């Protein structure tokens, strides 16, 4: 692995404004000097996640996660630092030195590299696979979409990818951990994807993390196969296409959800780019949260058959929990989004979107019979299903509007509906692991991070050893070192220099604390006096311990020394 120099790292960090970067992942709202959002690292309904444009840091007052722009991308996307640096450098149009992966590279980096090699290999293979290209032409997939989404072809060979990977210094173990090969009963490895059209699955920053593959042979029993779960890929946390559609979803403030790869590609190619694919599964909580961070509204566009209706119903709970307004488009019989685009282009899709039903309307349309002909039990079940969804909406205005629509369409008094709704209570984040700390140490560092020009006046009076909290002492030691070297004391830069997450999060937490500029001098004087008292207390404890030892051993010279020192210290006190 290539280690990038501090100059490159600092250049990328300076070019990556933390508000701009995080706003690509979360809907930030300005409040005072900072920006706020619901934290992506724990469940919450009241925003406690703060981003400081001035300090270029983020901090969550709920779960205590914090750091700089690198820390955020690494934590959000579970990327190692080199991949994070590459992503931010590409975003800032900064060219990095080429990276050579060696056997000693960290495992997670090698897994990303293995997927990068596989995606490129499949993409190149497609160029020479006439039958696969013809199939894509029949599906009207353009060359631009093929290249943008890295569609590819897995050769009909047991070890083509294995051999290609070996030329890139990747081992069979790397490929097995990446889910790209399968171990046989005879304990030999072979390529997982063979003789199939391949869809590359990206994370939200555009890194290949998995693959889906479709057979083009009628005799194959498994139409689609997918990568297994790996350290990079957990299916419940990924939406196909979000890597490319997130900015359009945010611009339009609405996401369209379809089921399959081709449904997604057809809509995207037709210019309807605020779309993602669920890959044929019901929504998970994590997927709903991904969408909830990008848009307030979602349209479910599924086939009109019963399977499509069930997919819509299964998707709803977590979408409501994420605070999303849910609408549903049930396509004409026999149509899916892909065929709709093929027959009528974007105009046909937009016509269907314009007829999207609210979820309350949709729930009426899928009842087994007209509502007024149902039994009391079935009516009660249908209404309670909706009021349970209303309870998941923490926004009181959204909840009120949703209940009003239920009242109007089902003919039930809104007061009766309200009595059945008990809004879900937010679970507090798990408390952080308890570590011995000192409020004095923390308060002292808060002042220094806010006013680093004061270091000259305090460095001679307070040593790192005077701080009882080891993490705080390490931070203070770094501040002094950087000051002595003439380097800037900047929270975002300090975070880069720290090796442990505890250190990084502590800097972010302390830097996020407000400071009253008018009282800084007074506060600092109080802290310096407190450190002096702490030193005296430590010294007194050491002297008393020494005196006790000297008395036990009958050493009169030492007894006299310790008594004199104790009396001298008391006279200063």
Coordinates of C-alpha atoms in Angstrom, one line a residue:
X1 CA 0.0 0.0 0.0
X2 CA 1.2 3.5 -0.8
X3 CA 1.3 5.9 2.2
X4 CA 0.4 9.4 1.1
X5 CA 2.3 12.4 2.4
X6 CA 0.9 14.9 4.8
X7 CA 0.9 17.5 2.1
X8 CA -1.4 15.5 -0.1
X9 CA -3.7 14.6 2.8
X10 CA -3.9 18.2 3.8
X11 CA -4.6 19.4 0.3
X12 CA -7.5 17.0 -0.1
X13 CA -8.9 17.9 3.3
X14 CA -8.7 21.6 2.5
X15 CA -10.5 21.0 -0.8
X16 CA -13.3 19.0 0.9
X17 CA -15.5 21.3 2.8
X18 CA -17.2 19.2 5.4
X19 CA -20.6 20.8 5.0
X20 CA -20.6 20.2 1.2
X21 CA -19.4 16.6 1.6
X22 CA -21.8 15.6 4.4
X23 CA -24.7 17.3 2.7
X24 CA -24.3 14.8 -0.1
X25 CA -25.2 12.1 2.4
X26 CA -27.6 13.9 4.8
X27 CA -30.1 16.7 4.6
X28 CA -28.4 19.4 6.7
X29 CA -30.3 22.4 8.1
X30 CA -28.5 25.5 9.3
X31 CA -29.3 26.6 12.8
X32 CA -27.1 29.3 14.2
X33 CA -23.4 28.9 13.3
X34 CA -23.7 25.1 12.6
X35 CA -25.6 22.7 10.5
X36 CA -27.8 19.9 12.0
X37 CA -29.3 16.6 10.9
X38 CA -30.5 13.3 12.4
X39 CA -27.5 11.2 13.2
X40 CA -26.8 8.5 10.7
X41 CA -24.9 6.4 13.3
X42 CA -27.7 5.8 15.7
X43 CA -31.5 5.9 15.6
X44 CA -33.0 9.2 16.7
X45 CA -35.9 11.5 15.8
X46 CA -34.6 14.8 17.2
X47 CA -31.5 16.0 15.3
X48 CA -28.4 16.0 17.5
X49 CA -25.8 15.6 14.7
X50 CA -23.9 18.9 14.3
X51 CA -21.5 20.0 11.6
X52 CA -19.3 23.0 12.1
X53 CA -18.2 24.8 8.9
X54 CA -15.9 27.0 10.9
X55 CA -14.0 24.2 12.6
X56 CA -14.5 21.6 9.8
X57 CA -15.7 18.9 12.2
X58 CA -18.9 17.0 13.0
X59 CA -20.1 15.8 16.4
X60 CA -23.2 13.9 17.5
X61 CA -24.4 15.0 21.0
X62 CA -26.4 11.8 21.2
X63 CA -23.9 8.9 20.4
X64 CA -20.7 11.0 20.7
X65 CA -19.4 10.1 17.3
X66 CA -17.3 12.9 15.9
X67 CA -14.4 13.7 13.6
X68 CA -13.4 15.5 10.4
X69 CA -14.4 15.0 6.8
X70 CA -12.2 11.9 6.5
X71 CA -13.7 10.4 9.7
X72 CA -17.2 10.9 8.4
X73 CA -16.8 9.2 5.1
X74 CA -14.8 6.4 6.7
X75 CA -17.5 5.8 9.3
X76 CA -20.5 6.3 7.0
X77 CA -19.2 4.1 4.2
X78 CA -17.0 1.8 6.2
X79 CA -14.1 2.7 4.0
X80 CA -10.4 2.4 4.9
X81 CA -8.5 5.7 4.9
X82 CA -6.7 5.2 1.5
X83 CA -10.1 4.6 -0.2
X84 CA -11.6 7.6 1.6
X85 CA -8.7 9.7 0.4
X86 CA -9.2 8.5 -3.2
X87 CA -12.9 9.2 -3.1
X88 CA -12.4 12.8 -1.7
X89 CA -9.5 13.5 -4.1
X90 CA -11.6 12.4 -7.1
X91 CA -14.4 14.6 -5.9
X92 CA -12.0 17.6 -5.6
X93 CA -10.3 16.8 -8.9
X94 CA -7.0 16.2 -7.2
X95 CA -4.7 13.5 -8.8
X96 CA -3.1 11.1 -6.3
X97 CA 0.0 9.1 -6.7
X98 CA -0.8 5.6 -8.1
X99 CA -1.4 2.9 -5.5
X100 CA 0.3 -0.5 -5.5
X101 CA -1.4 -3.1 -3.4
X102 CA 1.0 -5.5 -1.7
X103 CA 0.5 -8.7 0.3
X104 CA 0.8 -6.7 3.5
X105 CA -2.0 -4.3 2.6
X106 CA -4.9 -4.3 5.1
X107 CA -7.6 -6.9 4.3
X108 CA -10.4 -4.3 3.8
X109 CA -8.3 -2.5 1.2
X110 CA -7.6 -5.7 -0.6
X111 CA -11.3 -6.5 -0.8
X112 CA -12.0 -3.2 -2.4
X113 CA -9.2 -3.7 -4.8
X114 CA -10.5 -7.3 -5.7
X115 CA -13.9 -5.8 -6.6
X116 CA -12.2 -3.1 -8.6
X117 CA -10.2 -5.7 -10.6
X118 CA -13.3 -7.9 -11.1
X119 CA -15.5 -5.1 -12.2
X120 CA -12.9 -4.0 -14.8
X121 CA -12.4 -7.5 -15.9
X122 CA -16.1 -8.2 -16.5
X123 CA -16.5 -4.9 -18.3
X124 CA -13.6 -5.6 -20.7
X125 CA -15.0 -9.2 -21.3
X126 CA -18.3 -7.7 -22.4
X127 CA -16.7 -6.0 -25.3
X128 CA -15.9 -9.4 -26.9
X129 CA -19.2 -11.2 -25.9
X130 CA -21.3 -10.7 -29.0
X131 CA -24.3 -12.6 -27.7
X132 CA -24.4 -10.6 -24.4
X133 CA -24.1 -7.3 -26.3
X134 CA -26.9 -8.3 -28.6
X135 CA -29.1 -9.1 -25.6
X136 CA -28.4 -5.7 -24.1
X137 CA -29.2 -4.0 -27.5
X138 CA -32.5 -5.9 -27.5
X139 CA -33.1 -4.5 -24.0
X140 CA -32.2 -1.1 -25.5
X141 CA -29.4 -0.5 -23.0
X142 CA -27.1 2.2 -24.3
X143 CA -23.3 2.1 -24.4
X144 CA -23.2 5.1 -22.0
X145 CA -25.3 3.2 -19.4
X146 CA -23.2 0.1 -19.9
X147 CA -20.0 2.0 -19.1
X148 CA -21.4 4.2 -16.4
X149 CA -22.9 1.3 -14.4
X150 CA -20.0 -1.1 -15.3
X151 CA -22.2 -3.8 -16.8
X152 CA -20.0 -6.8 -17.8
X153 CA -19.7 -10.4 -18.7
X154 CA -18.3 -13.2 -16.7
X155 CA -16.5 -15.6 -19.0
X156 CA -17.8 -19.2 -19.2
X157 CA -14.7 -20.5 -17.4
X158 CA -14.0 -22.0 -14.0
X159 CA -11.0 -19.9 -13.3
X160 CA -10.8 -16.9 -15.6
X161 CA -11.2 -14.3 -12.8
X162 CA -8.8 -16.3 -10.5
X163 CA -6.1 -16.1 -13.2
X164 CA -6.7 -12.4 -13.9
X165 CA -6.6 -11.6 -10.2
X166 CA -3.2 -13.3 -9.8
X167 CA -1.7 -10.9 -12.3
X168 CA -2.8 -8.1 -10.0
X169 CA -1.1 -9.6 -6.9
X170 CA -4.4 -10.8 -5.5
X171 CA -4.5 -14.2 -3.8
X172 CA -7.2 -16.9 -3.9
X173 CA -7.8 -16.1 -0.2
X174 CA -8.5 -12.4 -1.2
X175 CA -11.1 -13.6 -3.8
X176 CA -12.7 -16.0 -1.4
X177 CA -13.1 -13.3 1.3
X178 CA -14.6 -11.0 -1.4
X179 CA -17.2 -13.6 -2.3
X180 CA -15.9 -13.8 -5.9
X181 CA -15.0 -17.5 -5.8
X182 CA -16.6 -20.6 -4.4
X183 CA -14.9 -23.5 -2.6
X184 CA -15.9 -26.9 -4.0
X185 CA -16.4 -30.2 -2.0
X186 CA -12.9 -31.2 -3.2
X187 CA -11.5 -28.0 -1.5
X188 CA -10.7 -26.3 -4.8
X189 CA -11.8 -22.8 -5.7
X190 CA -13.7 -21.7 -8.8
X191 CA -15.2 -18.5 -10.1
X192 CA -18.6 -17.7 -8.6
X193 CA -19.8 -15.9 -11.8
X194 CA -19.5 -17.8 -15.0
X195 CA -21.2 -17.3 -18.4
X196 CA -23.4 -14.5 -17.1
X197 CA -24.3 -10.9 -17.7
X198 CA -22.9 -9.0 -14.6
X199 CA -24.3 -6.0 -12.8
X200 CA -21.8 -4.1 -10.6
X201 CA -23.2 -3.1 -7.2
X202 CA -21.7 0.1 -5.8
X203 CA -21.7 1.7 -2.4
X204 CA -22.9 5.3 -2.2
X205 CA -19.5 6.7 -2.9
X206 CA -19.2 4.7 -6.1
X207 CA -16.9 1.9 -5.0
X208 CA -17.7 -1.6 -6.4
X209 CA -18.7 -3.9 -3.4
X210 CA -20.6 -6.8 -5.0
X211 CA -22.2 -8.2 -8.1
X212 CA -25.5 -9.5 -9.4
X213 CA -25.4 -11.8 -12.4
X214 CA -28.1 -12.9 -14.9
X215 CA -28.0 -16.0 -17.0
X216 CA -28.7 -15.8 -20.7
X217 CA -29.2 -19.6 -21.0
X218 CA -32.7 -21.0 -20.9
X219 CA -31.7 -24.2 -19.2
X220 CA -30.2 -22.5 -16.2
X221 CA -32.4 -22.9 -13.1
X222 CA -31.1 -19.8 -11.3
X223 CA -32.0 -16.8 -13.3
X224 CA -30.0 -14.4 -11.0
X225 CA -27.2 -15.1 -8.6
X226 CA -25.6 -12.5 -6.3
X227 CA -22.5 -11.9 -4.2
X228 CA -22.7 -13.3 -0.7
X229 CA -22.5 -11.0 2.3
X230 CA -18.9 -9.9 2.9
X231 CA -17.3 -7.2 5.1
X232 CA -18.0 -4.8 2.2
X233 CA -21.5 -5.9 1.3
X234 CA -24.6 -6.3 3.5
X235 CA -27.6 -6.5 1.2
X236 CA -29.9 -5.0 3.8
X237 CA -27.8 -1.8 3.7
X238 CA -27.5 -1.3 -0.1
X239 CA -29.9 0.1 -2.8
X240 CA -28.9 -0.6 -6.4
X241 CA -28.3 2.7 -8.2
X242 CA -28.2 5.0 -5.2
X243 CA -24.5 5.7 -5.9
X244 CA -25.5 7.5 -9.2
X245 CA -29.0 8.8 -8.4
X246 CA -28.6 10.3 -4.9
X247 CA -28.0 13.9 -6.1
X248 CA -31.1 13.8 -8.4
X249 CA -33.2 12.3 -5.6
X250 CA -32.1 15.2 -3.3
X251 CA -32.8 17.7 -6.0
X252 CA -36.3 16.4 -6.7
X253 CA -36.9 15.6 -3.0
X254 CA -38.4 12.3 -4.1
X255 CA -37.2 8.8 -4.8
X256 CA -38.8 6.3 -7.1
X257 CA -38.3 2.7 -6.0
X258 CA -38.5 -0.1 -8.6
X259 CA -37.7 -3.8 -8.2
X260 CA -35.1 -5.0 -10.7
X261 CA -31.8 -4.0 -12.3
X262 CA -33.3 -3.4 -15.8
X263 CA -36.2 -1.5 -14.3
X264 CA -33.7 0.9 -12.8
X265 CA -31.5 1.1 -15.9
X266 CA -34.4 1.8 -18.2
X267 CA -35.7 4.7 -16.1
X268 CA -32.3 6.2 -15.6
X269 CA -31.5 6.0 -19.3
X270 CA -34.9 7.6 -20.1
X271 CA -33.8 10.6 -18.0
X272 CA -35.8 9.7 -14.9
X273 CA -32.8 9.6 -12.6
X274 CA -34.3 9.9 -9.1
X275 CA -34.7 6.1 -8.9
X276 CA -33.3 3.2 -7.0
X277 CA -33.9 -0.6 -7.2
X278 CA -34.8 -2.8 -4.2
X279 CA -33.5 -5.8 -6.1
X280 CA -36.7 -7.7 -5.5
X281 CA -36.7 -7.6 -1.7
X282 CA -38.8 -5.8 0.9
X283 CA -37.3 -2.7 2.4
X284 CA -35.1 -3.0 5.4
X285 CA -34.8 -0.3 8.1
X286 CA -31.3 0.5 6.9
X287 CA -32.4 1.0 3.3
X288 CA -35.3 3.2 4.4
X289 CA -33.0 5.3 6.4
X290 CA -30.7 5.7 3.4
X291 CA -33.6 7.2 1.4
X292 CA -34.9 9.2 4.4
X293 CA -31.6 11.0 4.5
X294 CA -31.9 12.1 0.8
X295 CA -35.6 12.9 0.3
X296 CA -38.9 13.4 2.2
X297 CA -41.0 11.4 -0.2
X298 CA -40.9 8.0 -2.0
X299 CA -42.9 6.5 -4.8
X300 CA -43.1 2.7 -4.9
X301 CA -43.5 1.6 -8.6
X302 CA -44.2 -2.1 -8.8
X303 CA -45.9 -4.6 -11.1
X304 CA -49.7 -4.8 -10.9
X305 CA -49.7 -8.6 -10.0
X306 CA -50.2 -9.8 -6.4
X307 CA -46.5 -10.2 -5.9
X308 CA -46.0 -6.5 -6.7
X309 CA -48.7 -5.5 -4.3
X310 CA -47.2 -7.6 -1.6
X311 CA -43.8 -6.1 -2.2
X312 CA -45.3 -2.6 -1.7
X313 CA -47.0 -3.6 1.5
X314 CA -43.9 -5.3 2.9
X315 CA -41.9 -2.1 2.2
X316 CA -44.0 0.3 4.0
X317 CA -43.3 0.0 7.8
X318 CA -39.7 1.1 7.7
X319 CA -40.4 3.8 5.2
X320 CA -42.9 5.4 7.5
X321 CA -40.5 4.9 10.4
X322 CA -37.9 6.9 8.4
X323 CA -40.4 9.7 8.2
X324 CA -41.1 9.3 4.5
X325 CA -44.3 10.2 2.7
X326 CA -45.2 7.0 0.8
X327 CA -47.0 6.9 -2.6
X328 CA -47.7 3.9 -4.8
X329 CA -47.9 3.4 -8.6
X330 CA -49.4 0.1 -9.6
X331 CA -48.6 -0.4 -13.3
X332 CA -51.1 -1.6 -15.9
X333 CA -51.5 -5.4 -16.1
X334 CA -48.5 -7.1 -17.8
X335 CA -46.3 -4.0 -17.5
X336 CA -43.2 -3.4 -15.5
X337 CA -41.1 -0.2 -15.5
X338 CA -38.7 -1.6 -18.1
X339 CA -41.4 -2.5 -20.5
X340 CA -43.2 0.8 -19.9
X341 CA -40.1 2.7 -21.0
X342 CA -39.7 0.4 -24.0
X343 CA -43.2 1.1 -25.2
X344 CA -43.7 4.8 -24.4
X345 CA -40.4 6.2 -23.1
X346 CA -40.2 8.7 -20.3
X347 CA -43.6 10.2 -21.2
X348 CA -45.3 6.9 -20.4
X349 CA -43.5 6.7 -17.0
X350 CA -44.3 10.2 -16.1
X351 CA -48.0 9.6 -16.9
X352 CA -48.0 6.8 -14.4
X353 CA -46.2 8.8 -11.8
X354 CA -48.7 11.5 -12.1
X355 CA -51.4 9.0 -11.0
X356 CA -49.5 7.9 -7.9
X357 CA -51.8 7.0 -5.0
X358 CA -51.3 8.0 -1.4
X359 CA -50.7 4.9 0.7
X360 CA -54.2 5.3 2.2
X361 CA -55.7 5.2 -1.3
X362 CA -53.6 2.2 -2.2
X363 CA -54.6 0.3 1.0
X364 CA -58.3 0.7 0.0
X365 CA -57.6 -0.5 -3.6
X366 CA -56.0 -3.8 -2.4
X367 CA -58.8 -4.8 0.0
X368 CA -60.4 -8.1 -0.9
X369 CA -63.7 -6.4 -1.5
X370 CA -65.3 -2.9 -1.2
X371 CA -64.7 -1.5 2.3
X372 CA -68.4 -1.1 3.1
X373 CA -69.1 -4.7 2.4
X374 CA -66.3 -6.1 4.7
X375 CA -66.9 -7.6 8.1
X376 CA -66.3 -5.5 11.2
X377 CA -63.2 -7.6 12.0
X378 CA -61.7 -6.9 8.6
X379 CA -62.5 -3.2 8.8
X380 CA -60.9 -3.0 12.2
X381 CA -57.8 -4.8 10.9
X382 CA -57.5 -2.5 7.9
X383 CA -57.8 0.7 9.9
X384 CA -55.5 -0.4 12.7
X385 CA -52.9 -1.3 10.1
X386 CA -52.9 2.4 9.0
X387 CA -53.0 3.8 12.5
X388 CA -50.0 1.7 13.4
X389 CA -48.2 3.3 10.5
X390 CA -49.3 6.8 11.7
X391 CA -47.7 6.0 15.1
X392 CA -44.4 5.6 13.3
X393 CA -44.5 9.2 12.1
X394 CA -42.8 11.3 14.8
X395 CA -43.5 14.6 12.9
X396 CA -46.9 15.7 14.5
X397 CA -48.0 17.6 11.3
X398 CA -47.3 14.6 9.0
X399 CA -49.1 12.4 11.5
X400 CA -52.1 14.7 11.7
X401 CA -52.4 14.9 7.9
X402 CA -52.1 11.1 7.6
X403 CA -54.9 10.6 10.2
X404 CA -57.1 13.2 8.4
X405 CA -56.8 11.2 5.2
X406 CA -57.7 7.9 6.9
X407 CA -60.7 9.7 8.5
X408 CA -61.9 11.0 5.2
X409 CA -61.4 7.9 3.1
X410 CA -62.6 5.3 5.7
X411 CA -65.3 7.4 7.3
X412 CA -63.9 7.2 10.8
X413 CA -63.9 10.2 13.2
X414 CA -60.4 11.6 13.6
X415 CA -60.7 11.8 17.4
X416 CA -61.3 8.1 17.5
X417 CA -58.3 7.5 15.3
X418 CA -56.1 9.7 17.5
X419 CA -57.0 7.7 20.6
X420 CA -55.6 4.6 19.0
X421 CA -52.3 6.1 18.0
X422 CA -49.4 6.0 20.4
X423 CA -46.3 7.5 18.8
X424 CA -43.3 5.3 19.1
X425 CA -40.7 6.6 21.6
X426 CA -37.2 7.2 20.5
X427 CA -34.7 4.7 21.9
X428 CA -31.8 6.5 23.4
X429 CA -28.4 5.6 22.0
X430 CA -26.4 3.1 23.9
X431 CA -24.2 4.9 26.5
X432 CA -20.5 5.0 25.5
X433 CA -18.1 2.8 27.4
X434 CA -17.2 4.4 30.7
X435 CA -13.6 5.6 30.8
X436 CA -12.0 7.6 33.6
X437 CA -12.0 11.3 32.6
X438 CA -11.5 14.7 34.2
X439 CA -13.8 17.6 33.6
X440 CA -10.9 19.9 34.3
X441 CA -8.8 18.3 31.6
X442 CA -11.7 18.6 29.1
X443 CA -12.6 22.2 30.0
X444 CA -9.0 23.2 29.7
X445 CA -8.7 21.7 26.2
X446 CA -12.0 23.3 25.1
X447 CA -10.5 26.7 25.7
X448 CA -7.2 25.9 23.9
X449 CA -9.0 24.5 20.9
X450 CA -11.1 27.7 20.8
X451 CA -8.2 30.0 21.4
X452 CA -4.9 28.3 20.4
X453 CA -3.0 31.5 20.6
X454 CA -3.1 31.1 24.4
X455 CA -0.8 28.1 24.3
X456 CA 2.3 30.2 24.9
X457 CA 0.9 31.4 28.2
X458 CA -0.1 28.0 29.5
X459 CA 2.5 25.5 28.2
X460 CA 5.0 26.4 30.9
X461 CA 2.5 26.2 33.6
X462 CA 0.7 23.0 32.6
X463 CA 2.5 19.8 31.5
X464 CA 0.8 16.9 29.7
X465 CA 1.5 14.8 32.8
X466 CA -0.7 17.2 34.8
X467 CA -3.8 15.9 32.9
X468 CA -5.2 12.7 34.5
X469 CA -7.2 11.6 31.4
X470 CA -4.7 9.8 29.1
X471 CA -6.6 10.7 25.9
X472 CA -6.7 14.4 27.0
X473 CA -3.0 14.3 27.8
X474 CA -2.2 12.8 24.4
X475 CA -4.2 15.6 22.7
X476 CA -2.5 18.3 24.8
X477 CA 0.9 16.8 24.0
X478 CA 0.1 17.0 20.3
X479 CA -1.1 20.6 20.6
X480 CA 2.1 21.6 22.3
X481 CA 4.3 19.8 19.7
X482 CA 2.5 21.4 16.7
X483 CA 2.7 24.8 18.3
X484 CA 6.5 24.4 18.9
X485 CA 6.8 23.3 15.2
X486 CA 5.0 26.4 14.1
X487 CA 2.0 24.4 12.7
X488 CA -1.6 25.5 13.0
X489 CA -3.7 24.2 15.9
X490 CA -6.9 23.2 14.0
X491 CA -9.3 20.6 15.3
X492 CA -9.8 19.0 11.8
X493 CA -6.0 18.7 11.4
X494 CA -5.5 17.4 14.9
X495 CA -8.0 14.6 14.2
X496 CA -5.9 13.5 11.2
X497 CA -2.9 13.1 13.5
X498 CA -4.6 10.9 16.0
X499 CA -4.4 7.2 15.7
X500 CA -7.4 6.0 17.8
X501 CA -11.1 6.6 17.4
X502 CA -11.4 7.7 21.0
X503 CA -8.8 10.5 20.5
X504 CA -10.5 11.6 17.3
X505 CA -14.0 11.6 18.8
X506 CA -12.8 13.5 21.9
X507 CA -11.3 16.3 19.8
X508 CA -14.5 16.6 17.9
X509 CA -16.5 16.6 21.0
X510 CA -14.4 19.2 22.8
X511 CA -14.2 21.4 19.7
X512 CA -17.9 21.4 19.4
X513 CA -18.4 22.8 22.8
X514 CA -19.4 26.5 22.8
X515 CA -17.1 29.0 24.5
X516 CA -17.9 32.5 25.9
X517 CA -15.2 34.6 24.4
X518 CA -15.7 37.3 27.1
X519 CA -15.0 34.9 29.9
X520 CA -12.0 33.0 28.4
X521 CA -9.3 34.8 30.4
X522 CA -11.3 34.3 33.6
X523 CA -11.9 30.6 32.8
X524 CA -8.3 30.0 31.9
X525 CA -7.1 31.6 35.2
X526 CA -9.5 29.3 37.1
X527 CA -8.2 26.2 35.2
X528 CA -4.5 27.1 35.8
X529 CA -5.2 27.5 39.5
X530 CA -7.0 24.2 39.6
X531 CA -4.1 22.4 37.9
X532 CA -1.8 24.0 40.6
X533 CA -4.0 22.6 43.4
X534 CA -4.0 19.2 41.6
X535 CA -0.2 19.1 41.5
X536 CA 0.0 20.1 45.1
X537 CA -2.5 17.4 46.1
X538 CA -0.5 14.8 44.1
X539 CA 2.8 16.0 45.7
X540 CA 1.3 15.9 49.2
X541 CA 0.0 12.3 48.6
X542 CA 3.5 11.3 47.4
X543 CA 5.2 12.9 50.4
X544 CA 2.8 11.3 52.9
X545 CA 3.4 7.9 51.3
X546 CA 7.2 8.4 51.5
X547 CA 6.9 9.5 55.2
X548 CA 4.9 6.4 56.1
X549 CA 7.5 4.2 54.4
X550 CA 10.4 6.0 56.2
X551 CA 8.7 5.7 59.6
X552 CA 8.1 1.9 59.1
X553 CA 11.8 1.5 58.2
X554 CA 13.1 3.8 61.0
X555 CA 15.0 6.1 58.6
X556 CA 15.2 9.3 60.6
X557 CA 16.9 11.4 57.8
X558 CA 14.1 10.6 55.4
X559 CA 11.5 11.3 58.0
X560 CA 13.0 14.7 58.6
X561 CA 13.1 15.4 54.9
X562 CA 9.4 14.4 54.3
X563 CA 8.2 16.4 57.3
X564 CA 10.0 19.5 56.1
X565 CA 8.6 19.1 52.6
X566 CA 5.1 18.6 53.9
X567 CA 5.3 21.7 56.1
X568 CA 6.8 23.7 53.2
X569 CA 3.9 22.6 50.9
X570 CA 1.3 23.4 53.5
X571 CA 2.7 26.9 54.0
X572 CA 2.3 27.5 50.2
X573 CA -1.2 26.3 50.2

